[in-house]
Amino acid sequence: MADASFDLDHDIVSAIQIFSTEVLEPSAAKIDAESIFAICHLKALADIGIMGLNLPEAFGGAGVNPHTLFESIAALSGACASTASMVTAHYLATDSIQYGGDEVQKAHWLPRAAKGEILGAFALTEPGAGSNPADMTTTATREGAFYRIKGTKHFISNAGAADFIIAYVKTDKAAGSRGISAFIVDPAKGGVTIGSAEKTMGLKGGHVFEVMFDCLVPEANRLGADGTGFRTALKTLDAGRLDIAACCVGIAEAAQRHAFEWASTRQVSGAPIAEFQGLQWMLADMATDIAAARALGLSAADKRARGERYSLEASMAKLFASEMAGRVTDQALQIHGGYGFTQGLPLERFVRDVRIMRIYEGSSEVQRNIIARTLLASKAGH
Ligand SMILES: Cc1cc2nc3c(=O)[nH]c(=O)nc-3n(C[C@H](O)[C@H](O)[C@H](O)COP(=O)(O)OP(=O)(O)OC[C@H]3O[C@@H](n4cnc5c(N)ncnc54)[C@H](O)[C@@H]3O)c2cc1C
């Protein structure tokens, strides 16, 4: 049972649900069809405090509890998954500063980021290093009071419009993940080249880019000591994986809503298709799957709210929710028959948008590795 202090802030969640329905949902199909970068919603999102929902009040954020954050992200994603992906990529950047930065860095960057005045990107993946960041080859080499960052990052959400990029790079090539350090890079200072946006299967409004670095960054922009970047990345990814679980719950719920409505109104042989037991069972499975994913997500949020380590729970929540969203959006499309396959309805978009959730921020295979490794280590008493 969750502690009462972790209870959902219903006012915030319902304000974000209304905003999502009224502002985001009407343009979601156009954003998808024309691959419009969801930054078009930045001002509206910032005006109601969404860009700083993940941050404490001390740094200009909303200071909401993890349950409220989960349900808020679910609402955004259910209305427009591309917009939610732009927002959650920004959270990865600001969480990196929140978890790895010093007070000066936090005071300098976070309040403006929380207000949406500046947009962040999180750059961990490289062309040759995705699932295992220790394989990365981008380096930061000392040059006096600066570091020269050299190398290429790939699939970096928001990078094309980012005012700051958190670059995870090697300061010690021989030290594996212990040689990774994180830096705040200001692309406006030069030496950062952004490629064109990738053409993706889904989340077409959540643009991703290749980023080439050959730039000088002051030592003051390093987050924490040399070699602490991987720890910061892991803490940031715990939060990020929970955010993705929330996105999956939101998209699956949107698909489910459409499926229930369609099943109740679409007639075959003179009766609503909801009267077929085969479809009733599908609807029952969808609802059960979503409830289970939400319960896992909120139980990870419980641990997070108590200040306990929740890496295992975040991995479980992300694994289950992303697999669940694949099943549920597919079933919802099936219930719509041929109409589900057309672009006149959002079902095919939901199917495309959720596909990446099983891949990014640690694929399902990587989450299973983390879960198994953690459980085996605890069984061995480590
Ligand atoms: C739309 C989009 C947005 C993204 N946004 C960002 C971002 O903002 N920042 C960022 O840093 N990255 C981002 N990424 C990158 C994303 O996190 C990586 O694509 C992901 O981590 C997988 O890495 P990879 O593509 O190199 O696949 P690989 O690591 O090459 O994996 C290929 C396959 O091998 C499997 N595999 C790998 N290792 C193991 C193992 N040990 N055991 C079993 N199976 C394994 C994987 O599960 C996968 O099926 C984004 C990607 C996309 C497509």
Short mmCIF file of C-alpha atoms and ligand atoms in Angstrom, two decimals:
data_model
loop_
_atom_site.label_atom_id
_atom_site.label_comp_id
_atom_site.label_asym_id
_atom_site.label_seq_id
_atom_site.Cartn_x
_atom_site.Cartn_y
_atom_site.Cartn_z
CA MET A 1 0.00 0.00 0.00
CA ALA A 2 1.44 3.36 -1.01
CA ASP A 3 2.18 5.95 1.67
CA ALA A 4 -0.45 8.73 1.67
CA SER A 5 2.23 11.33 0.98
CA PHE A 6 2.91 9.60 -2.35
CA ASP A 7 -0.72 9.89 -3.41
CA LEU A 8 -1.44 11.20 -6.83
CA ASP A 9 -1.89 14.94 -7.19
CA HIS A 10 -5.23 14.68 -8.97
CA ASP A 11 -5.41 18.39 -9.80
CA ILE A 12 -2.13 18.31 -11.71
CA VAL A 13 -2.90 15.04 -13.48
CA SER A 14 -6.36 16.17 -14.50
CA ALA A 15 -5.02 19.55 -15.73
CA ILE A 16 -2.48 17.67 -17.87
CA GLN A 17 -5.13 15.25 -19.12
CA ILE A 18 -7.30 18.17 -20.23
CA PHE A 19 -4.32 19.93 -21.82
CA SER A 20 -3.31 16.72 -23.61
CA THR A 21 -6.79 16.15 -25.00
CA GLU A 22 -7.41 19.75 -26.00
CA VAL A 23 -3.96 20.87 -27.19
CA LEU A 24 -1.89 17.81 -28.15
CA GLU A 25 -4.34 15.23 -29.46
CA PRO A 26 -5.88 17.34 -32.25
CA SER A 27 -2.50 17.76 -34.01
CA ALA A 28 -1.03 14.30 -33.30
CA ALA A 29 -2.05 12.84 -36.69
CA LYS A 30 -0.63 15.83 -38.60
CA ILE A 31 2.62 15.76 -36.61
CA ASP A 32 2.95 12.08 -37.52
CA ALA A 33 1.93 12.39 -41.17
CA GLU A 34 4.20 15.37 -41.87
CA SER A 35 7.00 14.46 -39.42
CA ILE A 36 6.63 17.86 -37.73
CA PHE A 37 9.03 18.25 -34.80
CA ALA A 38 7.00 18.28 -31.58
CA ILE A 39 8.93 21.35 -30.47
CA CYS A 40 5.94 23.16 -32.02
CA HIS A 41 4.23 22.45 -28.66
CA LEU A 42 7.16 23.63 -26.52
CA LYS A 43 5.65 26.97 -25.47
CA ALA A 44 2.28 25.47 -24.56
CA LEU A 45 3.99 22.66 -22.61
CA ALA A 46 6.22 25.16 -20.82
CA ASP A 47 3.29 27.43 -19.97
CA ILE A 48 1.65 24.72 -17.88
CA GLY A 49 4.90 23.58 -16.28
CA ILE A 50 5.40 20.26 -18.08
CA MET A 51 9.03 20.89 -19.07
CA GLY A 52 9.98 20.95 -15.39
CA LEU A 53 7.62 18.32 -14.07
CA ASN A 54 10.55 16.02 -13.21
CA LEU A 55 12.46 18.65 -11.23
CA PRO A 56 12.22 19.82 -7.62
CA GLU A 57 10.75 23.22 -6.85
CA ALA A 58 14.17 24.45 -5.70
CA PHE A 59 15.25 24.35 -9.35
CA GLY A 60 12.09 25.79 -10.83
CA GLY A 61 10.36 22.45 -11.31
CA ALA A 62 6.91 21.36 -10.24
CA GLY A 63 8.22 19.09 -7.46
CA VAL A 64 5.56 16.46 -8.13
CA ASN A 65 5.78 12.97 -6.64
CA PRO A 66 6.75 10.05 -8.92
CA HIS A 67 3.14 8.82 -9.13
CA THR A 68 1.96 12.17 -10.45
CA LEU A 69 4.87 12.24 -12.88
CA PHE A 70 3.96 8.74 -14.13
CA GLU A 71 0.30 9.56 -14.73
CA SER A 72 1.13 12.93 -16.29
CA ILE A 73 3.52 11.36 -18.80
CA ALA A 74 0.93 8.67 -19.56
CA ALA A 75 -1.61 11.40 -20.36
CA LEU A 76 0.81 13.26 -22.65
CA SER A 77 1.83 10.10 -24.47
CA GLY A 78 -1.72 8.85 -24.96
CA ALA A 79 -2.51 12.13 -26.73
CA CYS A 80 0.70 12.53 -28.73
CA ALA A 81 3.54 10.07 -28.23
CA SER A 82 5.94 12.20 -30.29
CA THR A 83 5.46 15.12 -27.94
CA ALA A 84 5.94 12.88 -24.92
CA SER A 85 9.19 11.59 -26.44
CA MET A 86 10.48 15.15 -26.89
CA VAL A 87 9.54 15.96 -23.28
CA THR A 88 11.04 12.79 -21.79
CA ALA A 89 14.30 13.28 -23.76
CA HIS A 90 14.46 16.75 -22.17
CA TYR A 91 13.94 15.09 -18.77
CA LEU A 92 16.90 12.77 -19.46
CA ALA A 93 19.06 15.85 -19.98
CA THR A 94 17.83 17.72 -16.90
CA ASP A 95 17.87 14.57 -14.74
CA SER A 96 21.53 14.10 -15.72
CA ILE A 97 22.28 17.55 -14.27
CA GLN A 98 20.02 16.92 -11.29
CA TYR A 99 21.78 13.65 -10.40
CA GLY A 100 25.33 14.38 -11.56
CA GLY A 101 25.75 18.12 -11.30
CA ASP A 102 26.95 20.48 -8.57
CA GLU A 103 24.89 23.30 -7.10
CA VAL A 104 26.33 25.92 -9.49
CA GLN A 105 25.50 23.81 -12.55
CA LYS A 106 22.02 23.05 -11.25
CA ALA A 107 21.32 26.72 -10.51
CA HIS A 108 22.64 27.77 -13.92
CA TRP A 109 20.84 25.28 -16.16
CA LEU A 110 17.83 23.78 -14.44
CA PRO A 111 15.50 26.74 -13.78
CA ARG A 112 15.60 27.82 -17.44
CA ALA A 113 15.21 24.21 -18.58
CA ALA A 114 12.26 23.75 -16.21
CA LYS A 115 10.58 26.79 -17.77
CA GLY A 116 11.20 25.40 -21.26
CA GLU A 117 13.38 28.41 -22.14
CA ILE A 118 16.13 25.99 -23.11
CA LEU A 119 15.77 22.46 -24.50
CA GLY A 120 18.03 19.57 -23.55
CA ALA A 121 19.30 16.40 -25.24
CA PHE A 122 20.90 13.29 -23.75
CA ALA A 123 23.77 11.84 -25.81
CA LEU A 124 24.86 8.36 -24.78
CA THR A 125 24.42 6.17 -27.89
CA GLU A 126 27.04 6.01 -30.64
CA PRO A 127 27.00 4.29 -34.03
CA GLY A 128 29.09 1.47 -32.53
CA ALA A 129 27.81 1.58 -28.94
CA GLY A 130 24.11 1.28 -28.11
CA SER A 131 23.26 -1.55 -25.73
CA ASN A 132 26.71 -1.42 -24.15
CA PRO A 133 27.74 2.19 -23.54
CA ALA A 134 31.17 1.00 -22.33
CA ASP A 135 31.97 0.40 -26.02
CA MET A 136 31.77 4.14 -26.72
CA THR A 137 34.71 5.78 -28.47
CA THR A 138 33.92 9.49 -28.10
CA THR A 139 36.62 10.99 -25.90
CA ALA A 140 37.24 14.06 -23.78
CA THR A 141 40.91 14.98 -23.49
CA ARG A 142 42.21 17.69 -21.21
CA GLU A 143 43.51 20.89 -22.80
CA GLY A 144 44.35 23.21 -19.87
CA ALA A 145 41.15 24.29 -18.16
CA PHE A 146 39.13 22.70 -20.98
CA TYR A 147 38.35 19.29 -22.38
CA ARG A 148 38.31 18.60 -26.11
CA ILE A 149 35.35 16.35 -26.91
CA LYS A 150 35.77 14.36 -30.12
CA GLY A 151 33.50 11.73 -31.55
CA THR A 152 30.04 10.95 -32.88
CA LYS A 153 26.79 10.22 -31.09
CA HIS A 154 23.81 8.68 -32.85
CA PHE A 155 20.01 8.71 -32.46
CA ILE A 156 20.04 11.75 -30.17
CA SER A 157 16.49 12.97 -29.57
CA ASN A 158 15.99 16.76 -29.65
CA ALA A 159 19.61 17.41 -30.68
CA GLY A 160 18.64 19.51 -33.72
CA ALA A 161 17.06 22.13 -31.48
CA ALA A 162 18.94 21.54 -28.25
CA ASP A 163 20.37 24.44 -26.26
CA PHE A 164 22.41 21.99 -24.18
CA ILE A 165 23.50 18.42 -24.80
CA ILE A 166 24.60 16.08 -22.05
CA ALA A 167 27.47 14.21 -23.68
CA TYR A 168 28.60 10.96 -22.12
CA VAL A 169 32.20 10.39 -23.24
CA LYS A 170 35.37 8.56 -22.27
CA THR A 171 37.93 10.47 -20.20
CA ASP A 172 39.83 7.20 -19.68
CA LYS A 173 39.66 4.88 -22.67
CA ALA A 174 41.17 1.93 -20.80
CA ALA A 175 38.75 2.00 -17.86
CA GLY A 176 35.56 0.67 -19.51
CA SER A 177 32.40 2.10 -17.97
CA ARG A 178 34.49 3.59 -15.13
CA GLY A 179 36.20 5.78 -17.72
CA ILE A 180 32.94 7.51 -18.72
CA SER A 181 32.37 11.15 -17.76
CA ALA A 182 29.45 13.45 -18.50
CA PHE A 183 29.66 17.01 -19.80
CA ILE A 184 27.19 19.78 -20.46
CA VAL A 185 27.86 20.91 -24.02
CA ASP A 186 26.50 24.19 -25.34
CA PRO A 187 26.21 23.68 -29.12
CA ALA A 188 26.03 27.45 -29.67
CA LYS A 189 29.68 27.70 -28.63
CA GLY A 190 30.76 25.87 -31.82
CA GLY A 191 32.36 22.55 -32.68
CA VAL A 192 29.08 20.61 -32.67
CA THR A 193 27.66 19.46 -36.02
CA ILE A 194 24.15 18.07 -36.17
CA GLY A 195 23.14 15.70 -38.98
CA SER A 196 19.70 15.65 -40.55
CA ALA A 197 16.80 14.05 -38.67
CA GLU A 198 16.53 10.26 -39.11
CA LYS A 199 13.47 8.95 -40.95
CA THR A 200 11.85 6.68 -38.38
CA MET A 201 9.00 4.17 -38.38
CA GLY A 202 7.14 5.93 -35.56
CA LEU A 203 7.43 8.84 -33.13
CA LYS A 204 7.84 10.88 -36.29
CA GLY A 205 7.54 14.15 -34.37
CA GLY A 206 10.25 13.14 -31.89
CA HIS A 207 13.23 13.95 -34.04
CA VAL A 208 16.54 12.10 -33.62
CA PHE A 209 19.91 13.15 -35.00
CA GLU A 210 23.53 12.20 -35.40
CA VAL A 211 25.78 14.61 -33.48
CA MET A 212 29.46 15.13 -34.30
CA PHE A 213 31.59 16.70 -31.59
CA ASP A 214 34.93 18.39 -32.02
CA CYS A 215 34.61 21.09 -29.39
CA LEU A 216 36.23 22.59 -26.32
CA VAL A 217 34.21 22.44 -23.11
CA PRO A 218 35.26 24.11 -19.85
CA GLU A 219 36.07 21.82 -16.93
CA ALA A 220 33.27 23.61 -15.05
CA ASN A 221 30.82 21.85 -17.39
CA ARG A 222 31.85 18.36 -16.28
CA LEU A 223 29.13 16.69 -14.20
CA GLY A 224 30.83 15.27 -11.11
CA ALA A 225 34.36 13.89 -11.06
CA ASP A 226 36.09 12.19 -13.96
CA GLY A 227 34.78 8.64 -14.32
CA THR A 228 31.43 9.20 -12.58
CA GLY A 229 29.43 9.59 -15.81
CA PHE A 230 28.22 6.02 -16.01
CA ARG A 231 26.78 6.21 -12.50
CA THR A 232 24.95 9.41 -13.47
CA ALA A 233 23.69 7.78 -16.67
CA LEU A 234 22.35 4.76 -14.78
CA LYS A 235 20.51 6.90 -12.23
CA THR A 236 19.11 9.02 -15.03
CA LEU A 237 18.04 5.91 -16.95
CA ASP A 238 16.18 4.55 -13.91
CA ALA A 239 13.96 7.62 -14.10
CA GLY A 240 13.89 7.44 -17.91
CA ARG A 241 12.77 3.81 -17.95
CA LEU A 242 9.91 4.63 -15.64
CA ASP A 243 8.99 7.52 -17.95
CA ILE A 244 8.92 5.07 -20.88
CA ALA A 245 6.73 2.66 -18.92
CA ALA A 246 4.34 5.58 -18.40
CA CYS A 247 4.41 6.42 -22.13
CA CYS A 248 3.51 2.80 -22.91
CA VAL A 249 0.60 2.79 -20.46
CA GLY A 250 -0.68 6.05 -21.99
CA ILE A 251 -0.53 4.83 -25.60
CA ALA A 252 -2.04 1.45 -24.70
CA GLU A 253 -4.89 3.17 -22.87
CA ALA A 254 -5.60 5.37 -25.85
CA ALA A 255 -5.69 2.29 -28.11
CA GLN A 256 -7.95 0.52 -25.61
CA ARG A 257 -10.40 3.45 -25.50
CA HIS A 258 -10.72 3.34 -29.29
CA ALA A 259 -11.13 -0.45 -29.22
CA PHE A 260 -13.95 -0.40 -26.65
CA GLU A 261 -15.79 2.31 -28.53
CA TRP A 262 -15.39 0.57 -31.89
CA ALA A 263 -16.38 -2.82 -30.52
CA SER A 264 -19.53 -1.31 -29.01
CA THR A 265 -20.64 0.48 -32.16
CA ARG A 266 -19.34 -1.50 -35.16
CA GLN A 267 -22.01 -3.90 -36.37
CA VAL A 268 -21.45 -7.27 -38.02
CA SER A 269 -24.47 -9.44 -38.89
CA GLY A 270 -26.72 -6.83 -37.28
CA ALA A 271 -25.08 -6.78 -33.85
CA PRO A 272 -22.14 -4.94 -32.24
CA ILE A 273 -18.90 -6.89 -32.59
CA ALA A 274 -18.48 -6.58 -28.81
CA GLU A 275 -21.00 -9.43 -28.58
CA PHE A 276 -18.43 -11.86 -29.98
CA GLN A 277 -16.79 -13.66 -27.11
CA GLY A 278 -13.48 -13.76 -28.99
CA LEU A 279 -13.38 -9.95 -28.98
CA GLN A 280 -14.61 -9.70 -25.39
CA TRP A 281 -11.67 -11.82 -24.31
CA MET A 282 -9.32 -9.63 -26.30
CA LEU A 283 -10.74 -6.55 -24.56
CA ALA A 284 -10.42 -8.28 -21.19
CA ASP A 285 -6.79 -9.19 -21.87
CA MET A 286 -6.02 -5.62 -22.95
CA ALA A 287 -7.50 -4.11 -19.80
CA THR A 288 -5.71 -6.65 -17.59
CA ASP A 289 -2.39 -6.08 -19.35
CA ILE A 290 -2.66 -2.30 -18.92
CA ALA A 291 -3.62 -2.60 -15.25
CA ALA A 292 -0.62 -4.88 -14.63
CA ALA A 293 1.77 -2.47 -16.37
CA ARG A 294 0.41 0.47 -14.38
CA ALA A 295 0.73 -1.49 -11.12
CA LEU A 296 4.38 -2.34 -11.88
CA GLY A 297 5.11 1.27 -12.82
CA LEU A 298 3.47 2.67 -9.71
CA SER A 299 5.22 0.17 -7.47
CA ALA A 300 8.56 1.38 -8.92
CA ALA A 301 7.31 4.92 -8.31
CA ASP A 302 6.61 3.96 -4.67
CA LYS A 303 10.23 2.94 -4.17
CA ARG A 304 11.43 6.05 -5.93
CA ALA A 305 9.23 8.23 -3.72
CA ARG A 306 10.69 6.59 -0.63
CA GLY A 307 14.18 7.46 -1.87
CA GLU A 308 15.10 3.79 -2.28
CA ARG A 309 17.01 2.34 -5.22
CA TYR A 310 14.50 1.29 -7.85
CA SER A 311 16.68 0.15 -10.79
CA LEU A 312 15.26 -3.39 -10.74
CA GLU A 313 11.67 -2.17 -10.56
CA ALA A 314 12.26 0.43 -13.30
CA SER A 315 13.66 -2.28 -15.60
CA MET A 316 10.72 -4.58 -14.86
CA ALA A 317 8.23 -1.76 -15.41
CA LYS A 318 9.85 -0.75 -18.72
CA LEU A 319 10.16 -4.34 -19.95
CA PHE A 320 6.59 -5.29 -19.13
CA ALA A 321 4.97 -2.03 -20.23
CA SER A 322 6.76 -1.89 -23.58
CA GLU A 323 5.92 -5.51 -24.40
CA MET A 324 2.37 -4.95 -23.16
CA ALA A 325 1.93 -1.85 -25.34
CA GLY A 326 3.00 -3.88 -28.39
CA ARG A 327 0.34 -6.50 -27.64
CA VAL A 328 -2.43 -4.06 -26.73
CA THR A 329 -2.00 -1.71 -29.68
CA ASP A 330 -1.93 -4.71 -32.03
CA GLN A 331 -5.12 -6.14 -30.52
CA ALA A 332 -6.82 -2.73 -30.69
CA LEU A 333 -5.93 -2.50 -34.38
CA GLN A 334 -7.25 -6.03 -34.95
CA ILE A 335 -10.61 -5.12 -33.37
CA HIS A 336 -10.91 -2.30 -35.91
CA GLY A 337 -10.54 -4.70 -38.84
CA GLY A 338 -9.43 -3.01 -42.08
CA TYR A 339 -10.21 0.43 -40.66
CA GLY A 340 -7.45 -0.07 -38.09
CA PHE A 341 -4.96 -0.42 -40.91
CA THR A 342 -5.84 2.98 -42.41
CA GLN A 343 -4.43 6.36 -41.53
CA GLY A 344 -7.92 7.71 -40.98
CA LEU A 345 -7.74 6.26 -37.45
CA PRO A 346 -4.83 6.44 -34.98
CA LEU A 347 -4.47 2.68 -34.42
CA GLU A 348 -1.70 2.13 -36.97
CA ARG A 349 0.13 5.17 -35.52
CA PHE A 350 -0.09 3.69 -32.02
CA VAL A 351 1.39 0.42 -33.32
CA ARG A 352 4.28 2.28 -34.98
CA ASP A 353 4.88 4.66 -32.06
CA VAL A 354 5.16 1.94 -29.40
CA ARG A 355 7.61 -0.20 -31.38
CA ILE A 356 10.65 1.82 -30.28
CA MET A 357 9.74 1.44 -26.60
CA ARG A 358 11.11 -2.14 -26.70
CA ILE A 359 14.39 -0.83 -28.06
CA TYR A 360 15.50 2.50 -26.60
CA GLU A 361 16.88 3.22 -23.14
CA GLY A 362 17.86 -0.43 -22.99
CA SER A 363 16.11 -2.98 -25.21
CA SER A 364 13.87 -5.70 -23.77
CA GLU A 365 16.85 -8.06 -23.96
CA VAL A 366 19.00 -5.63 -21.99
CA GLN A 367 16.24 -5.17 -19.37
CA ARG A 368 16.03 -8.96 -18.99
CA ASN A 369 19.80 -9.07 -18.51
CA ILE A 370 19.60 -6.39 -15.80
CA ILE A 371 16.70 -8.10 -14.04
CA ALA A 372 18.32 -11.55 -14.12
CA ARG A 373 21.72 -10.22 -13.06
CA THR A 374 20.22 -8.26 -10.15
CA LEU A 375 18.14 -11.19 -8.92
CA LEU A 376 20.96 -13.71 -9.29
CA ALA A 377 23.33 -11.40 -7.40
CA SER A 378 20.82 -10.93 -4.57
CA LYS A 379 20.16 -14.69 -4.38
CA ALA A 380 23.94 -15.14 -4.09
CA GLY A 381 23.86 -12.69 -1.18
CA HIS A 382 25.85 -9.91 -2.88
C1 LIG B 1 13.75 7.07 -31.94
C2 LIG B 1 15.01 6.86 -31.15
C3 LIG B 1 15.33 7.77 -30.15
C4 LIG B 1 16.52 7.60 -29.41
N1 LIG B 1 16.88 8.57 -28.51
C5 LIG B 1 18.11 8.49 -27.92
C6 LIG B 1 18.60 9.57 -27.12
O1 LIG B 1 17.95 10.61 -26.95
N2 LIG B 1 19.83 9.43 -26.56
C7 LIG B 1 20.61 8.33 -26.74
O2 LIG B 1 21.71 8.29 -26.20
N3 LIG B 1 20.16 7.29 -27.49
C8 LIG B 1 18.95 7.34 -28.08
N4 LIG B 1 18.50 6.32 -28.90
C9 LIG B 1 19.33 5.13 -29.09
C10 LIG B 1 18.78 3.90 -28.40
O3 LIG B 1 18.84 4.01 -27.01
C11 LIG B 1 19.56 2.69 -28.95
O4 LIG B 1 19.14 2.50 -30.28
C12 LIG B 1 19.34 1.43 -28.12
O5 LIG B 1 19.96 1.55 -26.87
C13 LIG B 1 19.85 0.16 -28.81
O6 LIG B 1 21.16 0.34 -29.26
P1 LIG B 1 21.52 -0.05 -30.79
O7 LIG B 1 20.52 0.58 -31.66
O8 LIG B 1 22.95 0.27 -31.00
O9 LIG B 1 21.29 -1.63 -30.84
P2 LIG B 1 22.39 -2.76 -30.52
O10 LIG B 1 23.05 -2.45 -29.23
O11 LIG B 1 23.25 -2.92 -31.71
O12 LIG B 1 21.47 -4.03 -30.33
C14 LIG B 1 21.03 -4.82 -31.44
C15 LIG B 1 20.25 -6.01 -30.91
O13 LIG B 1 21.08 -6.82 -30.05
C16 LIG B 1 20.46 -7.02 -28.81
N5 LIG B 1 21.46 -7.07 -27.75
C17 LIG B 1 22.49 -6.21 -27.54
N6 LIG B 1 23.18 -6.57 -26.45
C18 LIG B 1 22.60 -7.69 -25.97
C19 LIG B 1 22.87 -8.56 -24.87
N7 LIG B 1 23.87 -8.32 -24.03
N8 LIG B 1 22.05 -9.62 -24.68
C20 LIG B 1 21.03 -9.88 -25.54
N9 LIG B 1 20.74 -9.09 -26.60
C21 LIG B 1 21.51 -8.02 -26.80
C22 LIG B 1 19.54 -5.80 -28.63
O14 LIG B 1 18.51 -6.07 -27.72
C23 LIG B 1 19.05 -5.60 -30.06
O15 LIG B 1 17.98 -6.48 -30.29
C24 LIG B 1 17.32 6.47 -29.64
C25 LIG B 1 16.98 5.55 -30.64
C26 LIG B 1 15.85 5.76 -31.41
C27 LIG B 1 15.58 4.79 -32.54
#
